[in-house]
Short mmCIF file of C-alpha atoms in Angstrom, two decimals:
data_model
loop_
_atom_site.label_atom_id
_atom_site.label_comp_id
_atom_site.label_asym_id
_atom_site.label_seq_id
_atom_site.Cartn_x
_atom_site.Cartn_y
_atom_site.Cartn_z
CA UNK D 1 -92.35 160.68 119.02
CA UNK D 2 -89.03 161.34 120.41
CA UNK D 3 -88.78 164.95 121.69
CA UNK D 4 -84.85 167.22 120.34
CA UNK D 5 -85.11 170.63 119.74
CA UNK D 6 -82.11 170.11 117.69
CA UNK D 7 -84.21 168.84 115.27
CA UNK D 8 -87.31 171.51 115.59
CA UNK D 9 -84.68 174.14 115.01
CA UNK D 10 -86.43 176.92 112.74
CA UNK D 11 -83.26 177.46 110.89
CA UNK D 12 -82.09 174.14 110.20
CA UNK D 13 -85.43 173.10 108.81
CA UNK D 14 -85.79 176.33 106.67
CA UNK D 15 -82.55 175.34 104.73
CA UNK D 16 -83.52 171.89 104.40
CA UNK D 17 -86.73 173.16 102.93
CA UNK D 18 -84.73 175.35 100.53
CA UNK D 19 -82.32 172.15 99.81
CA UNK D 20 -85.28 169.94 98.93
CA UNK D 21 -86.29 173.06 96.52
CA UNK D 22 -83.12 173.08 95.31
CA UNK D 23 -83.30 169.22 94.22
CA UNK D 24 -86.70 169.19 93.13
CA UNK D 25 -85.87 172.02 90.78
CA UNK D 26 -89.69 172.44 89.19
CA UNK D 27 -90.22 168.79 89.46
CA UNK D 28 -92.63 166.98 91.40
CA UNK D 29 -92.72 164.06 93.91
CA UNK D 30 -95.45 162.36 95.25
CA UNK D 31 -94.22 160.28 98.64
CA UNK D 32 -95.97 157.77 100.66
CA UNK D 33 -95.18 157.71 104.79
CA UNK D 34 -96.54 153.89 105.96
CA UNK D 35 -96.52 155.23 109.35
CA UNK D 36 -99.34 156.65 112.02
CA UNK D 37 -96.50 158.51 113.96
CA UNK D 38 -95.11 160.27 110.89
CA UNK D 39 -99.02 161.18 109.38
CA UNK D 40 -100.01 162.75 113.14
CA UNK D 41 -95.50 164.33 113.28
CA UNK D 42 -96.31 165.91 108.96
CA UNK D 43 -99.61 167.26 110.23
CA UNK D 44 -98.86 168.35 113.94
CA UNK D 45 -95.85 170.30 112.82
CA UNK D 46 -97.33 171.95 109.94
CA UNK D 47 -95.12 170.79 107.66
CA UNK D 48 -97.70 170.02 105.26
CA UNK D 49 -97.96 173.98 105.01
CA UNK D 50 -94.70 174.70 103.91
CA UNK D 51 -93.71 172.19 101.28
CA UNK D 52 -93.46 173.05 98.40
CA UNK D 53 -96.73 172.64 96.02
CA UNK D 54 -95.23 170.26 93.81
CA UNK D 55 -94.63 168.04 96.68
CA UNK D 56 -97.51 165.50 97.24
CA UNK D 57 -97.86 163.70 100.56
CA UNK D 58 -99.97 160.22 100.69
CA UNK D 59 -100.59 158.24 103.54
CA UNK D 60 -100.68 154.89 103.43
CA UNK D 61 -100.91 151.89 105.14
CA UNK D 62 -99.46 152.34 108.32
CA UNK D 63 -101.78 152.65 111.39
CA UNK D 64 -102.34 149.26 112.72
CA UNK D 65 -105.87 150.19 113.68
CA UNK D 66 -106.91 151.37 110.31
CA UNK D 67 -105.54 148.75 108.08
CA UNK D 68 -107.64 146.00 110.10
CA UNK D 69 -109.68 143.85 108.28
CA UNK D 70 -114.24 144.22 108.19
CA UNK D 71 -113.45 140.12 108.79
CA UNK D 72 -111.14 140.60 111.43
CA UNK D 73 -113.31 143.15 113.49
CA UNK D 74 -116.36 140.54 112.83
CA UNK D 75 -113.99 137.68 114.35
CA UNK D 76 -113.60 140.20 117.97
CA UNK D 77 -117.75 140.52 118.13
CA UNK D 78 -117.71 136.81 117.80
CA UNK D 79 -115.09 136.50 120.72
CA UNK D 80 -116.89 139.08 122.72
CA UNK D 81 -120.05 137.28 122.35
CA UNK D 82 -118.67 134.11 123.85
CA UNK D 83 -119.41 132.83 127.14
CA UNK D 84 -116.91 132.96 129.93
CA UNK D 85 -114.07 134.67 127.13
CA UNK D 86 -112.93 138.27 127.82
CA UNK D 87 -111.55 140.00 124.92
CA UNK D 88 -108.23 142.16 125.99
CA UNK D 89 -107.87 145.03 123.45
CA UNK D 90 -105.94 149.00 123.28
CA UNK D 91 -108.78 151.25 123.21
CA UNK D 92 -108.33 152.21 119.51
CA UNK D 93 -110.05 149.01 118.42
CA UNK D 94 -112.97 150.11 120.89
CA UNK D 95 -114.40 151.88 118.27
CA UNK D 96 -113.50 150.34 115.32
CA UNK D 97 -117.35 149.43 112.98
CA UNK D 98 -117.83 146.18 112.05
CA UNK D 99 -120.49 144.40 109.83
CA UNK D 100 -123.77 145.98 110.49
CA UNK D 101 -121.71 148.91 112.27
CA UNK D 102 -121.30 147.63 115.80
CA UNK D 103 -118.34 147.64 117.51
CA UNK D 104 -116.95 146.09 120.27
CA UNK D 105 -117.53 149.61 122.43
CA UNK D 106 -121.04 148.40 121.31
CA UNK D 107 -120.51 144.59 122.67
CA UNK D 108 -118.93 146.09 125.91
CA UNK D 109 -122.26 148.26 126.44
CA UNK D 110 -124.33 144.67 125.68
CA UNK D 111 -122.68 143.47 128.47
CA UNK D 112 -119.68 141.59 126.97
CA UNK D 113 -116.55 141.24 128.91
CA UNK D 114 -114.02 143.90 126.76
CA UNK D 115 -111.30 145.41 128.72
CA UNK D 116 -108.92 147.73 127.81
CA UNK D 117 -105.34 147.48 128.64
CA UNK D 118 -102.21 149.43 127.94
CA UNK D 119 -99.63 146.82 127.05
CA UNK D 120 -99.61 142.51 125.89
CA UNK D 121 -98.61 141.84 129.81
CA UNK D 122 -101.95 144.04 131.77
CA UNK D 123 -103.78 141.05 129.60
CA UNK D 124 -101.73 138.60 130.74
CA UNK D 125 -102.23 139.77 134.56
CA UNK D 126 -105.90 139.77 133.32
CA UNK D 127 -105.90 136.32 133.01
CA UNK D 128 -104.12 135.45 136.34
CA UNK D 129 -106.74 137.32 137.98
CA UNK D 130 -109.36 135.29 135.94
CA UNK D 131 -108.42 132.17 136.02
CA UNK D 132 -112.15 130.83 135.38
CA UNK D 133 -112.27 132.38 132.09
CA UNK D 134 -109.90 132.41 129.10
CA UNK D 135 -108.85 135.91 127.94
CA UNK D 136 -107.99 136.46 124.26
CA UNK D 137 -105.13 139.20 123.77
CA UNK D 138 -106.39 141.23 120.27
CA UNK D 139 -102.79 140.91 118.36
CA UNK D 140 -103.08 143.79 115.79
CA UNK D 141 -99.65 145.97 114.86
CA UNK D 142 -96.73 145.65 112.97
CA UNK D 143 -92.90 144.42 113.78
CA UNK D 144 -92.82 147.25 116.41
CA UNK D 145 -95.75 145.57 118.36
CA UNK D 146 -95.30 141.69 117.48
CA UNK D 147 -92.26 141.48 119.76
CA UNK D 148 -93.73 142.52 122.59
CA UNK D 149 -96.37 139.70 122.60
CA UNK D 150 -94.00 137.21 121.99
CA UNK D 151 -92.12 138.23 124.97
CA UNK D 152 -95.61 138.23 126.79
CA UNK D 153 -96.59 134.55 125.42
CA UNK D 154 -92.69 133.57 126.76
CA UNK D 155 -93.75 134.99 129.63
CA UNK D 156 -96.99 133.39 129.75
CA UNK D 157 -95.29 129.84 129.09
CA UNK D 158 -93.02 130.23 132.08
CA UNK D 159 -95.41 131.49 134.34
CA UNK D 160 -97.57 128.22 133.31
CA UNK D 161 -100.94 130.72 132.70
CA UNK D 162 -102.98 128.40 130.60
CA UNK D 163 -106.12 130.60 130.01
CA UNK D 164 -104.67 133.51 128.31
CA UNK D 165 -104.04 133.15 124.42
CA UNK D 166 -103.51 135.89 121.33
CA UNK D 167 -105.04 136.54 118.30
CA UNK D 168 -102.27 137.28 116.09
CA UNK D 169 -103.24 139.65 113.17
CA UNK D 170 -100.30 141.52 113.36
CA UNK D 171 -99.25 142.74 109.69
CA UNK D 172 -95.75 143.18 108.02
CA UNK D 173 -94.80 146.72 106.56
CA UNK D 174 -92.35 145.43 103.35
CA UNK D 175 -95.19 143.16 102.13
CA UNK D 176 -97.61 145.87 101.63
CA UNK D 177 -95.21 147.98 100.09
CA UNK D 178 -94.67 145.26 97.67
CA UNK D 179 -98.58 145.10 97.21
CA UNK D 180 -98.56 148.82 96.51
CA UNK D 181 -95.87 149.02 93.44
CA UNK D 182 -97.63 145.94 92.09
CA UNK D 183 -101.33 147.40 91.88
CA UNK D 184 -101.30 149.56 88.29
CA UNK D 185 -102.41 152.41 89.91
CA UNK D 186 -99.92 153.64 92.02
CA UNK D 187 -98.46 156.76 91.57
CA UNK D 188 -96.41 156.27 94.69
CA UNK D 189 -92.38 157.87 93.33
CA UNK D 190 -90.82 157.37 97.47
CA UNK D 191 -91.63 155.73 100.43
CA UNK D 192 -91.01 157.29 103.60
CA UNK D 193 -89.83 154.52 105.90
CA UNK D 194 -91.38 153.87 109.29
CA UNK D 195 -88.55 154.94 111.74
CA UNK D 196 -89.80 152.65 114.69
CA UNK D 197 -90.96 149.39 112.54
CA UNK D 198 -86.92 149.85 111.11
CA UNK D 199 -85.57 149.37 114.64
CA UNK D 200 -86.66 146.07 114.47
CA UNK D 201 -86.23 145.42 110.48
CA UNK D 202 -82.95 147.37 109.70
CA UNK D 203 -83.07 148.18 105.79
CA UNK D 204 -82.18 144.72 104.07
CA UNK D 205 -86.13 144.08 103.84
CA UNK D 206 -86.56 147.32 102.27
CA UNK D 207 -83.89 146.41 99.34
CA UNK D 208 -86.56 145.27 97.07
CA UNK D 209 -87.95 148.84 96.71
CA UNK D 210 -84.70 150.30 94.83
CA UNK D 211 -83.45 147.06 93.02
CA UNK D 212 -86.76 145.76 91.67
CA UNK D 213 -88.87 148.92 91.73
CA UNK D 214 -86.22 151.56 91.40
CA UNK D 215 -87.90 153.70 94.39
CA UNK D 216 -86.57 155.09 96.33
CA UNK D 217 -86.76 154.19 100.49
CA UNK D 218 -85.53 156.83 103.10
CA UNK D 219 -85.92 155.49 106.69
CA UNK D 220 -86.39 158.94 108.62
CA UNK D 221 -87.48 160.21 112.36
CA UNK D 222 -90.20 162.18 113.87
CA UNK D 223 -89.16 165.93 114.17
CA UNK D 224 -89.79 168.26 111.44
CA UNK D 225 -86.09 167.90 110.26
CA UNK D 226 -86.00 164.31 110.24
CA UNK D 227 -89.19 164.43 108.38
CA UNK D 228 -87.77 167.13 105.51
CA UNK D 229 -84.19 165.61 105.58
CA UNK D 230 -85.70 162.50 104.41
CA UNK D 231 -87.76 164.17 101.81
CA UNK D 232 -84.31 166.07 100.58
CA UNK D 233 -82.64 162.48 100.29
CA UNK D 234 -85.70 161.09 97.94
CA UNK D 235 -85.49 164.08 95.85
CA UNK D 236 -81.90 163.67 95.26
CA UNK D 237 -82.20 160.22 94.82
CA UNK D 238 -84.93 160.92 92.00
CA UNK D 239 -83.01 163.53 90.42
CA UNK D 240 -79.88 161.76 89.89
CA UNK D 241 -81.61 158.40 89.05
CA UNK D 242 -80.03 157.07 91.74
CA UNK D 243 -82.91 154.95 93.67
CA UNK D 244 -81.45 153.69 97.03
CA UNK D 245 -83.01 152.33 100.68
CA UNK D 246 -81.30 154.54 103.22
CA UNK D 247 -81.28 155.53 106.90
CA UNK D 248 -81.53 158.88 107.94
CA UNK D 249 -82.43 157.95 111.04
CA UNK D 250 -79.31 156.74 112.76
CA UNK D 251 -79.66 158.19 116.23
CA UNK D 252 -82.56 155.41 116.39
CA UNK D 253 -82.21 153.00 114.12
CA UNK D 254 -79.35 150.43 112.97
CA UNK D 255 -78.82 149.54 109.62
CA UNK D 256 -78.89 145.54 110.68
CA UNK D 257 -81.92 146.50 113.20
CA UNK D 258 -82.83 144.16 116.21
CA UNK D 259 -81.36 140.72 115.60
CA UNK D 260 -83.02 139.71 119.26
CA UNK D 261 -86.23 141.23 118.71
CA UNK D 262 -86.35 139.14 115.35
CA UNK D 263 -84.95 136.23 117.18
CA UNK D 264 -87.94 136.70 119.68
CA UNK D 265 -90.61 137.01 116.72
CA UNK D 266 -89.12 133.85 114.86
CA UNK D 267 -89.19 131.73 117.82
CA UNK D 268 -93.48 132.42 117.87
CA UNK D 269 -94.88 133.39 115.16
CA UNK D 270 -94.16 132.33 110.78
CA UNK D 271 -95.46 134.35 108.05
CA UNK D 272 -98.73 133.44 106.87
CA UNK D 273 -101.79 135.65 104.46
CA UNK D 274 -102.85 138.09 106.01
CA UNK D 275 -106.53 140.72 105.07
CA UNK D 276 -105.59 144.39 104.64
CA UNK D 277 -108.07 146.50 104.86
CA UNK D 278 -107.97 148.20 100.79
CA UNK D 279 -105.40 146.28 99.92
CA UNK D 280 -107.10 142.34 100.74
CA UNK D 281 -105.12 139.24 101.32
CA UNK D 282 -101.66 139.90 100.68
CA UNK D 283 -99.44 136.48 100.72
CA UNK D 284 -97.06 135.90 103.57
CA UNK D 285 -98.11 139.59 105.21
CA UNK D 286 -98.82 138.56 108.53
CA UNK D 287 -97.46 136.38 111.40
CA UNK D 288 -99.45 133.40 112.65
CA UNK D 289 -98.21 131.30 115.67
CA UNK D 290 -96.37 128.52 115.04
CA UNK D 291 -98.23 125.14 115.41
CA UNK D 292 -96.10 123.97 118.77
CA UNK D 293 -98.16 127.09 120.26
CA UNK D 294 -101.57 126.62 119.04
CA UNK D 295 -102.95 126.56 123.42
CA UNK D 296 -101.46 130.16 122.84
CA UNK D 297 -103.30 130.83 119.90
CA UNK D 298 -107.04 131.75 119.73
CA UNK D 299 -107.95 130.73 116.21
CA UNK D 300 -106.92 127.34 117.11
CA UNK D 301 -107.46 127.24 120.52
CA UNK D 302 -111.45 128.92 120.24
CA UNK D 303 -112.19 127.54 116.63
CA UNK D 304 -112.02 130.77 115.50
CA UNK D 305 -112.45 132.03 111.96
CA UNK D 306 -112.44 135.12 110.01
CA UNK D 307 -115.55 135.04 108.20
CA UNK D 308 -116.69 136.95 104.74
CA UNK D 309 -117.93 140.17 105.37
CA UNK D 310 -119.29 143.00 103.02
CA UNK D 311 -117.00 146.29 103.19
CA UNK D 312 -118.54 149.32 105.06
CA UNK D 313 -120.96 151.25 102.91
CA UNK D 314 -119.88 154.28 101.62
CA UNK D 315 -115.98 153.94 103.41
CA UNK D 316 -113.06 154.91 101.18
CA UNK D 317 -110.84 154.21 104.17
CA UNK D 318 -109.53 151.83 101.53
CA UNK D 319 -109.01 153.89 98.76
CA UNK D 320 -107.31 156.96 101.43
CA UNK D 321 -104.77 153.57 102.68
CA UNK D 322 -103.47 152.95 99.12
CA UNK D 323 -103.06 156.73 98.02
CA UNK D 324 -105.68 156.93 95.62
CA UNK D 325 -107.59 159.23 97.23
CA UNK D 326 -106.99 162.22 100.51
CA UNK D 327 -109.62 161.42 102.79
CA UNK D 328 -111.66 164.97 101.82
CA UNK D 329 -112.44 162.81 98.78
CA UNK D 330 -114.25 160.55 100.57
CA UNK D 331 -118.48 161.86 100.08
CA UNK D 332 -118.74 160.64 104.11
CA UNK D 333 -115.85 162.77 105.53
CA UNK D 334 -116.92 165.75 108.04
CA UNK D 335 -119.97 165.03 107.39
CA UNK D 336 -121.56 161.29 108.13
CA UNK D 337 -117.94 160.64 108.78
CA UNK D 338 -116.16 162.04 112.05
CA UNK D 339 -113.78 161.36 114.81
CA UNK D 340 -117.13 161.21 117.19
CA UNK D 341 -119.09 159.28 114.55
CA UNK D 342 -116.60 157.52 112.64
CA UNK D 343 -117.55 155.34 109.61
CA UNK D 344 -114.63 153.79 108.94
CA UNK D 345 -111.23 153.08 110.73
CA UNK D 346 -109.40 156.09 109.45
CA UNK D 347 -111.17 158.03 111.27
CA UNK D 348 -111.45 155.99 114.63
CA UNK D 349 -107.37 155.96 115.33
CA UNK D 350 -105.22 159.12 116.53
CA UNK D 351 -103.14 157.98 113.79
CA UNK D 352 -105.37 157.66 110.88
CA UNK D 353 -104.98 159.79 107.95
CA UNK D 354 -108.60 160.97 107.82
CA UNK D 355 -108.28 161.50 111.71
CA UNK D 356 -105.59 163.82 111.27
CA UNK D 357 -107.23 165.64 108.31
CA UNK D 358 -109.81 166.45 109.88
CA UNK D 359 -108.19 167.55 113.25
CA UNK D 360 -105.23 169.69 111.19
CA UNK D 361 -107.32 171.35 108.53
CA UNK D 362 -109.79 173.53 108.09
CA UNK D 363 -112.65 170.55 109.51
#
């Protein structure tokens, strides 16, 4: 999160809490943020507290860690049990249960090669070291991560490393979205846009949301009043009628976004299906590499597949990702469910809406 006191200022926020009261005028709004930065920012700051009670906050699908497939976790044990293969990961997908409940923190202690690393390029340094062995970079993220690898796998080209390769699950955010307004349940009346995934995106791929949905889509920031200054902007936008996708996050984020980032991400990778975890296989959601890459890519490189799985038992990580339930809903949270025992992915990831329930509220 980027740190201005201009934008934690006490007074500020109060009248753009008494603004949004002033729009909402006795109505109600239930908003969506599809972004783990914004669900740890809503909690952290306490905002949650002080909106008003006919404002309803959901969480969606936007931690990269939570909305990963049972099949995809079940294709990194297969990699980890591989011989002479060591699986690169961040340490949020340590922990992440898989069929049966292992995870790959559970591989590493069986004496498979898993190793942490902080960014796409400590893997591909991995594999220099390594040359005997053939490490597998776990791709998982949306457009804010995906450019990074493809800078790594240009890098990786140049350099002429031939035992490193990526398994690209990374997921698209306007897909989903899409998903969300088409499943007859959702209740979902504005989307909170994710401020960092924009900087890449711009709003053109959020246009969908106003002219075919008539929702409205407010791209906002981190600090309190980015947060409630978005919020003030979708309850005007309801109360006139007036759906629109907008940026209130300027300081950070062009309207036209990165056209080099995108550049980057269409020279690698073309969107394919991707698994969601609550949401399933949502058509052209995710970015495969592009067949002129396949020594780059571990599902063709390893034979790799992802395999049908059953769903966690008792996990309404699912259910808490498309807004149909808050995660105290779920019978395993705080109880069977924790972040030391976690069940289910929501739980496992700083950023996961059950996470941050139970760090913020009374758990």
């Amino acid at each position: 999160m980027q740190l201005n006191t201009a934008f934690q200022d006490p007074r500020l926020c109060h009248s753009l809490l008494q603004r949004l009261e002033r729009a909402l005028d006795g109505r109600s709004m239930r908003f969506m943020e599809v972004c783990g930065t914004h669900t740890v920012a809503i909690f952290q700051s306490g905002l949650r507290s002080l909106l008003p009670a006919s404002v309803t906050h959901l969480s969606g699908p936007g931690c990269p860690v939570c909305v990963t497939h049972d099949a995809e976790v079940a294709a990194f044990l297969d990699l980890a049990g591989r011989e002479r293969v060591i699986v690169a990961t961040f340490g949020d997908l340590l922990r992440v249960p898989g069929p049966g409940g292992r995870s790959l923190k559970h591989a590493q202690a069986q004496g498979a090669r898993v190793e942490i690393v902080y960014s796409p390029l400590d893997a591909l340094s991995l594999a220099a070291a390594n040359p005997n062995d053939t490490v597998v970079f776990l791709g998982i993220g949306f457009e804010t991560t995906a450019p990074t690898v493809a800078a790594t796998l240009l890098t990786a080209r140049r350099r002429k490393i031939e035992n490193f390769c990526v398994l690209s699950l990374h997921k698209l955010v306007p897909p989903a979205l899409r998903a969300l307004l088409d499943d007859a349940s959702c209740a979902v009346e504005a989307f909170l846009l994710p401020g960092h995934v924009s900087t890449i995106l711009g709003l053109q791929p959020y246009g969908f949301l106003a002219s075919e949905y008539h929702v409205p889509g407010v791209v906002g920031g981190f600090e309190p009043a980015d947060i409630l200054l978005a919020l003030c902007l979708m309850a005007e936008q309801l109360r006139d009628k007036a759906p629109a996708v907008v940026n209130a996050y300027p300081r950070a984020v062009e309207d036209t976004g990165n056209p080099k980032a995108r550049a980057l991400l269409e020279q690698f990778f073309q969107p394919a299906d991707a698994l969601w975890r609550g949401l399933g296989r949502i058509p052209q959601s995710g970015l495969a590499l592009r067949p002129e890459y396949a020594d780059l890519d571990a599902l063709a490189r390893l034979g790799l597949r992802l395999p049908e799985v059953a769903s966690l038992p008792g996990c309404r990580c699912g259910d808490v990702l498309k807004g149909r339930i808050a995660p105290p809903a779920c019978p395993l949270f705080g109880k069977k469910c924790t972040p030391a025992t976690p069940v289910g992915p929501c739980m496992v990831s700083t950023e996961g809406s059950c996470a941050a329930y139970f760090k913020y509220s009374e758990h």
